Amino acid sequence: MLTDQSFKKYFRRRNRRSFAVAEGSKKKQLIAKRKNQIIRAAIREFSNRGFHETEMDNIARTAGVSKGTLYNYFENKSDLFLSTIDWGLSRLIGKVYKSLEGINDPVLKLEKALEVYLDYLRKNKSLFKILYRYKDMFRENMKTKFGKRHSAHFYLLEDILNDGIEKGIFRRFNAKSASLSIAGGIMHSLMQGELELKNKKSVAEQTKQFKELVFYGIMKRDGTETNKQKKGRKN
């Protein structure tokens, strides 16, 4: 039988559960915020000093936390280093996938993906320096959980290229090798400063030239590109 007392007990229990959920959610947010704070500091330190020269003390000082706090979130320097790369690549891959929503044309998809890659790496120079400096190490660990994350953007490019090949838009070639070449071309171009220009108009022009170079190598030469695709490439 339901009584006023039973209702009061029910609402007290419900309020306690709601409070616990709210507190748990708040705690998770604080943990995520502190972890991101440490990761951003680690990216700066690893970029400036390199992995071997960077000490946990350097990262703690830059992050504005105690050295002991670092070990509340990461097991050691190696764990923190890999976490910084995983964090940066997750953001990059997420941005690329989001930018491709609603786009079915492989030409337009590849164009948009290249634009996002170039823009993200240009804006995140410290992360880019780490990726470029340790690219060989990442490739050697492709079978690990971290390596799979690092190779996800290669798979994305490969899928786009295969889609274009199957639809008869791109000429036939090894999409896997081509995706590695394109990603390597992006890294090399940025490292050489060819796309690191302060003038936004010049940056846009250099980005356009890079895209044209990629498409020159993959497009069919028999005039089968549709008017829609040509129009999309001009925009």
Coordinates of C-alpha atoms in Angstrom, one line a residue:
M1 CA 0.0 0.0 0.0
L2 CA 1.3 3.4 -1.0
T3 CA 1.5 6.0 1.8
D4 CA 2.9 9.4 2.1
Q5 CA 5.8 7.9 3.9
S6 CA 6.6 5.5 1.0
F7 CA 6.4 8.4 -1.4
K8 CA 8.9 10.4 0.7
K9 CA 11.3 7.4 0.8
Y10 CA 11.0 6.9 -2.9
F11 CA 11.8 10.6 -3.7
R12 CA 14.7 10.6 -1.2
R13 CA 16.2 7.5 -2.9
R14 CA 15.6 9.1 -6.3
N15 CA 17.2 12.3 -5.3
R16 CA 20.2 10.5 -3.9
R17 CA 20.6 8.6 -7.2
S18 CA 20.3 11.8 -9.2
F19 CA 22.8 13.5 -7.0
A20 CA 25.2 10.5 -7.4
V21 CA 24.8 10.6 -11.2
A22 CA 25.4 14.4 -11.3
E23 CA 28.4 14.1 -9.1
G24 CA 29.8 11.2 -11.2
S25 CA 29.2 13.2 -14.4
K26 CA 30.9 16.3 -12.9
K27 CA 33.9 14.1 -11.7
K28 CA 34.3 12.7 -15.2
Q29 CA 34.2 16.2 -16.7
L30 CA 36.9 17.3 -14.3
I31 CA 39.1 14.3 -15.1
A32 CA 38.7 14.8 -18.8
K33 CA 39.6 18.5 -18.4
R34 CA 42.7 17.8 -16.4
K35 CA 43.7 15.0 -18.8
N36 CA 43.4 17.3 -21.8
Q37 CA 45.4 20.0 -19.9
I38 CA 48.2 17.5 -19.4
I39 CA 48.1 16.2 -22.9
R40 CA 48.3 19.6 -24.5
A41 CA 51.3 20.4 -22.3
A42 CA 52.9 17.1 -23.3
I43 CA 52.4 17.8 -27.0
R44 CA 54.3 21.1 -26.6
E45 CA 57.1 19.6 -24.6
F46 CA 57.6 16.5 -26.9
S47 CA 57.5 18.7 -29.9
N48 CA 60.1 21.1 -28.6
R49 CA 62.4 18.7 -26.8
G50 CA 61.8 15.3 -28.4
F51 CA 60.7 12.2 -26.5
H52 CA 64.0 11.2 -25.0
E53 CA 64.9 14.8 -23.8
T54 CA 61.5 15.5 -22.3
E55 CA 61.2 14.8 -18.6
M56 CA 57.9 14.4 -16.7
D57 CA 59.0 17.4 -14.6
N58 CA 58.9 19.5 -17.8
I59 CA 55.4 18.4 -18.7
A60 CA 54.1 18.9 -15.1
R61 CA 55.6 22.5 -15.0
T62 CA 54.1 23.4 -18.4
A63 CA 50.7 21.9 -17.4
G64 CA 50.7 23.7 -14.1
V65 CA 50.3 20.5 -12.0
S66 CA 52.5 18.5 -9.7
K67 CA 54.6 15.6 -11.1
G68 CA 52.6 13.2 -9.0
T69 CA 49.4 14.3 -10.7
L70 CA 50.7 13.1 -14.0
Y71 CA 50.9 9.6 -12.7
N72 CA 47.2 9.7 -11.6
Y73 CA 46.4 9.7 -15.3
F74 CA 49.3 8.1 -17.1
E75 CA 51.5 5.1 -16.1
N76 CA 54.8 6.6 -17.4
K77 CA 56.3 8.9 -20.0
S78 CA 55.7 6.4 -22.8
D79 CA 52.1 6.0 -21.9
L80 CA 51.7 9.8 -21.9
F81 CA 53.5 10.1 -25.2
L82 CA 51.3 7.6 -27.0
S83 CA 48.2 9.1 -25.4
T84 CA 49.1 12.5 -26.9
I85 CA 49.3 11.0 -30.4
D86 CA 46.1 9.0 -29.9
W87 CA 44.3 12.2 -28.7
G88 CA 45.5 14.2 -31.6
L89 CA 44.8 11.6 -34.3
S90 CA 41.3 10.9 -32.8
R91 CA 40.5 14.6 -33.2
L92 CA 41.8 14.6 -36.7
I93 CA 40.0 11.5 -37.9
G94 CA 36.8 12.7 -36.2
K95 CA 37.0 16.1 -38.1
V96 CA 37.6 14.3 -41.4
Y97 CA 34.6 11.9 -41.0
K98 CA 32.3 14.8 -39.9
S99 CA 33.3 16.8 -42.9
L100 CA 32.4 14.0 -45.3
E101 CA 28.9 13.5 -44.0
G102 CA 26.4 13.8 -46.9
I103 CA 29.1 13.6 -49.6
N104 CA 28.9 10.7 -51.9
D105 CA 31.0 11.8 -54.9
P106 CA 34.5 10.3 -54.4
V107 CA 36.2 13.3 -56.0
L108 CA 34.5 15.8 -53.7
K109 CA 35.1 13.4 -50.7
L110 CA 38.9 13.3 -51.4
E111 CA 39.0 17.0 -51.9
K112 CA 37.3 17.7 -48.6
A113 CA 39.5 15.1 -46.8
L114 CA 42.7 16.7 -48.1
E115 CA 41.5 20.2 -47.1
V116 CA 40.7 19.0 -43.5
Y117 CA 44.1 17.1 -43.2
L118 CA 46.0 20.2 -44.4
D119 CA 44.1 22.6 -42.3
Y120 CA 44.3 20.5 -39.1
L121 CA 48.0 19.8 -39.3
R122 CA 48.8 23.3 -40.2
K123 CA 46.9 24.6 -37.1
N124 CA 48.4 21.9 -34.8
K125 CA 52.1 22.4 -35.7
S126 CA 53.4 20.8 -32.5
L127 CA 51.4 17.6 -33.0
F128 CA 52.5 17.6 -36.7
K129 CA 56.2 17.8 -35.7
I130 CA 55.8 14.8 -33.4
L131 CA 54.0 12.8 -36.1
Y132 CA 56.6 13.6 -38.7
R133 CA 59.6 13.0 -36.4
Y134 CA 58.4 9.6 -35.2
K135 CA 56.5 8.4 -38.3
D136 CA 58.8 5.4 -38.7
M137 CA 58.1 4.2 -35.1
F138 CA 54.4 4.5 -35.7
R139 CA 54.6 2.4 -38.9
E140 CA 56.5 -0.3 -37.0
N141 CA 53.7 -0.6 -34.5
M142 CA 50.7 -0.7 -36.9
K143 CA 49.4 -4.0 -35.3
T144 CA 49.0 -2.5 -31.9
K145 CA 45.9 -0.7 -30.7
F146 CA 47.8 2.6 -31.0
G147 CA 49.1 1.7 -34.5
K148 CA 45.6 0.9 -35.7
R149 CA 44.5 4.3 -34.6
H150 CA 47.4 5.9 -36.4
S151 CA 46.6 4.0 -39.6
A152 CA 42.9 4.8 -39.6
H153 CA 43.4 7.9 -41.8
F154 CA 45.2 5.7 -44.3
Y155 CA 42.2 3.4 -44.4
L156 CA 39.9 6.3 -44.9
L157 CA 41.9 7.6 -47.9
E158 CA 42.1 4.1 -49.2
D159 CA 38.3 3.6 -49.0
I160 CA 37.7 6.9 -50.9
L161 CA 40.2 5.9 -53.6
N162 CA 38.7 2.4 -54.0
D163 CA 35.2 4.0 -54.3
G164 CA 36.5 6.2 -57.1
I165 CA 38.1 3.3 -58.8
E166 CA 35.0 1.1 -58.6
K167 CA 32.8 3.9 -60.0
G168 CA 35.2 4.3 -62.9
I169 CA 36.2 7.9 -61.9
F170 CA 39.8 7.2 -60.9
R171 CA 42.1 5.1 -62.9
R172 CA 43.0 1.6 -61.6
F173 CA 45.9 1.6 -59.1
N174 CA 46.9 0.2 -55.7
A175 CA 44.7 2.3 -53.4
K176 CA 46.6 1.2 -50.3
S177 CA 50.0 2.4 -51.7
A178 CA 48.4 5.5 -53.1
S179 CA 46.8 6.4 -49.7
L180 CA 50.3 6.1 -48.0
S181 CA 51.8 8.3 -50.8
I182 CA 49.2 11.0 -50.4
A183 CA 49.5 11.0 -46.6
G184 CA 53.3 11.1 -47.0
G185 CA 53.0 13.9 -49.5
I186 CA 50.9 16.0 -47.0
M187 CA 53.5 15.5 -44.3
H188 CA 56.5 16.3 -46.6
S189 CA 54.9 19.4 -48.0
L190 CA 54.1 20.8 -44.6
M191 CA 57.5 19.9 -43.3
Q192 CA 59.2 21.7 -46.2
G193 CA 57.1 24.8 -45.6
E194 CA 55.5 24.7 -49.0
L195 CA 52.1 25.0 -47.3
E196 CA 53.2 26.9 -44.2
L197 CA 52.5 30.4 -45.6
K198 CA 51.2 33.2 -43.4
N199 CA 49.2 34.8 -46.2
K200 CA 45.8 33.0 -46.2
K201 CA 45.4 33.6 -49.9
S202 CA 48.7 32.0 -50.6
V203 CA 47.9 29.1 -48.3
A204 CA 44.7 28.5 -50.2
E205 CA 46.6 28.6 -53.5
Q206 CA 49.2 26.1 -52.3
T207 CA 46.4 23.8 -51.0
K208 CA 44.8 24.0 -54.4
Q209 CA 48.0 23.1 -56.1
F210 CA 48.6 20.1 -53.9
K211 CA 45.1 18.8 -54.6
E212 CA 45.6 19.3 -58.3
L213 CA 48.8 17.3 -58.1
V214 CA 47.0 14.4 -56.4
F215 CA 44.1 14.4 -58.8
Y216 CA 46.4 14.6 -61.8
G217 CA 47.9 11.3 -60.7
I218 CA 44.6 9.4 -60.0
M219 CA 42.0 10.7 -62.5
K220 CA 41.3 8.9 -65.7
R221 CA 42.6 10.6 -68.9
D222 CA 39.7 9.5 -71.1
G223 CA 37.4 12.4 -70.3
T224 CA 35.0 10.3 -68.3
E225 CA 34.9 12.8 -65.4
T226 CA 31.3 14.2 -65.1
N227 CA 30.4 17.9 -65.3
K228 CA 29.3 17.7 -61.7
Q229 CA 32.8 16.5 -60.6
K230 CA 34.6 19.1 -62.7
K231 CA 32.4 21.8 -61.2
G232 CA 33.1 20.4 -57.7
R233 CA 36.9 20.5 -58.3
K234 CA 36.7 24.1 -59.3
N235 CA 34.8 25.2 -56.2

